[in-house]
XYZ file of C-alpha atoms in Angstrom:
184
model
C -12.836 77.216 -19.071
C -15.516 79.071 -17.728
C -19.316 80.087 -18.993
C -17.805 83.672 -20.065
C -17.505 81.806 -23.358
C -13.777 81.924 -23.490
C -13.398 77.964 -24.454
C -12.247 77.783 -28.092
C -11.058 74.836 -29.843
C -8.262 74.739 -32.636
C -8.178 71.938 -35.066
C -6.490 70.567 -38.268
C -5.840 67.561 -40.161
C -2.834 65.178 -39.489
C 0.157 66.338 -41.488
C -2.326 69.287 -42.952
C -2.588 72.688 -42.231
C -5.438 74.372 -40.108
C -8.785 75.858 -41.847
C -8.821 78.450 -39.082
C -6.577 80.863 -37.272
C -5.672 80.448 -33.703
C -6.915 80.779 -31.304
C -9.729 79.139 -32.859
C -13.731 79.083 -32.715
C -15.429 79.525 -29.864
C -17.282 76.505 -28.466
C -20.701 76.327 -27.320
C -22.174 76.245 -23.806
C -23.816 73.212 -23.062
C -23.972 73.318 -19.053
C -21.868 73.483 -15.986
C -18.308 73.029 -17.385
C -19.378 71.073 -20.264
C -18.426 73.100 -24.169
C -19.125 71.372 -27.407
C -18.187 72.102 -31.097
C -18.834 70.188 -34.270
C -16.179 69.908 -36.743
C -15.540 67.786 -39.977
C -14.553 64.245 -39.471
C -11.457 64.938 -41.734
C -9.948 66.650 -39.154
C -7.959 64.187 -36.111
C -6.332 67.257 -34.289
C -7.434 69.763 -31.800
C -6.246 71.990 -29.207
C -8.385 73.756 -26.075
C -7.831 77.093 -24.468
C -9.121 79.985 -23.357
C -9.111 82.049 -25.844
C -5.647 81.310 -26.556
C -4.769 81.750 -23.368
C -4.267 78.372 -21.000
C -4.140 75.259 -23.377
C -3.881 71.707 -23.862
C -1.545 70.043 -25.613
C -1.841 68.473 -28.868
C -4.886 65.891 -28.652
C -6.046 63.465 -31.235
C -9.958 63.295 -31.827
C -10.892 59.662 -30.921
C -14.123 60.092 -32.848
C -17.003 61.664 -32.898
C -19.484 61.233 -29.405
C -16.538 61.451 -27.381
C -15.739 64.347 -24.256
C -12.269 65.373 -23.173
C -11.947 66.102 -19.272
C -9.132 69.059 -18.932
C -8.893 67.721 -15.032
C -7.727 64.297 -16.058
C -6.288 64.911 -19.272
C -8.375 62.101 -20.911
C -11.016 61.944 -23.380
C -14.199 59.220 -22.633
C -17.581 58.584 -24.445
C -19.897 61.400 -24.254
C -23.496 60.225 -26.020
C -25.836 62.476 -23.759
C -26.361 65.883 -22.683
C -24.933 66.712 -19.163
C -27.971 65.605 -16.557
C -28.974 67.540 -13.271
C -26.804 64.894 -11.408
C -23.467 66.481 -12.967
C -24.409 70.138 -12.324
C -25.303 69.315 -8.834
C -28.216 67.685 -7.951
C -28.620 64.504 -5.696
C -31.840 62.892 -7.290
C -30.987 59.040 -6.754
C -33.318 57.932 -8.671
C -32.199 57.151 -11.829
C -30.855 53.905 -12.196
C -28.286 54.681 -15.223
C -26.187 57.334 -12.976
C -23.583 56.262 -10.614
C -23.168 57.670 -7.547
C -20.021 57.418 -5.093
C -19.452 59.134 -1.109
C -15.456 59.537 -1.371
C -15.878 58.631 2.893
C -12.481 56.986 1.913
C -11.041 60.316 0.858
C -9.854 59.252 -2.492
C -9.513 62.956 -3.802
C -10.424 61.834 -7.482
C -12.866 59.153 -8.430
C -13.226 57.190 -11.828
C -15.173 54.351 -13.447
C -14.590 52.118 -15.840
C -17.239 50.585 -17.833
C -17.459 47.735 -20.364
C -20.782 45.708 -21.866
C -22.842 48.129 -24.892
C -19.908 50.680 -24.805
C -16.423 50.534 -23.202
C -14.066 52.782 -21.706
C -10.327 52.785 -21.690
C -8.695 52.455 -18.319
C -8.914 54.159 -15.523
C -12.160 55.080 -17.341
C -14.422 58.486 -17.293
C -13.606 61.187 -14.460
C -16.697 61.183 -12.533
C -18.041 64.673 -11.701
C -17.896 66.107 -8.243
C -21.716 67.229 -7.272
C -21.431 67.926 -3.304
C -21.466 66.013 -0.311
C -23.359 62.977 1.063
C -22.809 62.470 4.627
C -19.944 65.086 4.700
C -17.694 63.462 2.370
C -17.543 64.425 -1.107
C -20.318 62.721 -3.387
C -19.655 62.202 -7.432
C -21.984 60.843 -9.983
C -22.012 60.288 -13.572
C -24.434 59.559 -16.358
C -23.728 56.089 -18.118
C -24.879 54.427 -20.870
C -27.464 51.562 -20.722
C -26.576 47.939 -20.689
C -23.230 48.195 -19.443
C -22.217 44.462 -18.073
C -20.179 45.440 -15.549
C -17.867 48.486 -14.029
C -14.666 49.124 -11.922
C -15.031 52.480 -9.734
C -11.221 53.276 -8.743
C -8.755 56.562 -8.462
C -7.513 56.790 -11.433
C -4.878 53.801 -11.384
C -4.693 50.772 -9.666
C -3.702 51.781 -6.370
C -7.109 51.961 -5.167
C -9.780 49.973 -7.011
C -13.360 48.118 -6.629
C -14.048 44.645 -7.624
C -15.859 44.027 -11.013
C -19.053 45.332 -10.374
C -22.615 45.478 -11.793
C -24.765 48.996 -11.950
C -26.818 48.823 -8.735
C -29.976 50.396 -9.667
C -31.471 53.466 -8.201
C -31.073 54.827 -4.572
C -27.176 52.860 -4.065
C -24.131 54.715 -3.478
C -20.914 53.239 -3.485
C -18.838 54.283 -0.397
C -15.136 54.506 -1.422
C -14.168 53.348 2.189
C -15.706 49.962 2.274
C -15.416 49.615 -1.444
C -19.324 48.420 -1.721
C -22.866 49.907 -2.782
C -25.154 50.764 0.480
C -28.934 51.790 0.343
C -29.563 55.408 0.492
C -30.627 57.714 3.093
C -33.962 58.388 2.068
């Protein structure tokens, strides 16, 4: 969906009909990739397109907080507004966003978190932001307080250990499957 504004959103209620007409309302830019719209709680149904055009399927709302990834076709918690890290920058600093090098050529990197909010397996798509050491690099915002995470592909086939959130300046390297210091 791109920043042209053609990302609308269609909703109703289960077994009800829809308050509007498709192709729906439009959504509102947030950054990057990232739309947003605010609807009733009443309402448990939605659809995405563009304008109409390329859509999702049926989805059920999970609740409110919560941000759908078109890529993966799953939705994960949301709770913040989109940092520099997921429109591109590489600032390592912050200790609450994960970073990963796919030097193990993955192709598609998730995590799954657990502790003062929870994710359902594989977990949140993490965003591609460029390259570290010419592989691709990914990073995503989390919450605090997490107690531990599981960085994989997207199913079991390729998977981490049970891990903890390393802190700032660590980057998990998809080949060796373990955190490393940065290149400062």
């Amino acid at each position: 969906m791109g920043k042209e504004c053609n990302a609308y959103a269609h909703y109703w209620e289960d077994q009800g009909e829809s308050p509007i007409q498709w192709p729906g309302v439009a959504m509102n830019h947030v950054s990057g990739n990232v739309y947003s719209i605010e609807i009733d709680k009443k309402y448990n149904k939605i659809i995405f397109s563009e304008n109409g055009g390329s859509k999702t399927g049926d989805l059920d709302i999970p609740g409110d907080g919560y941000i759908y990834n078109k890529n993966s076709g799953n939705w994960s918690p949301y709770g913040e507004q989109p940092t520099q890290h997921e429109t591109g920058s590489s600032d390592f600093s912050d200790p609450d966003t994960l970073f990963v090098c796919d030097d193990g050529n993955w192709g598609s990197v998730y995590v799954h978190y657990w502790g003062s909010q929870e994710t359902q397996w594989p977990g949140a798509q993490m965003n591609k932001v460029g390259t570290y050491e010419g592989s691709d690099l990914y990073s995503l915002k989390l919450p605090s307080g997490l107690s531990g995470i599981v960085i994989n592909i997207g199913s079991n086939a390729q998977q981490s250990s049970d891990l903890t959130m390393p802190g700032a300046y660590k980057i998990f390297k998809t080949s060796s499957k373990s955190f490393v210091d940065v290149n400062q």
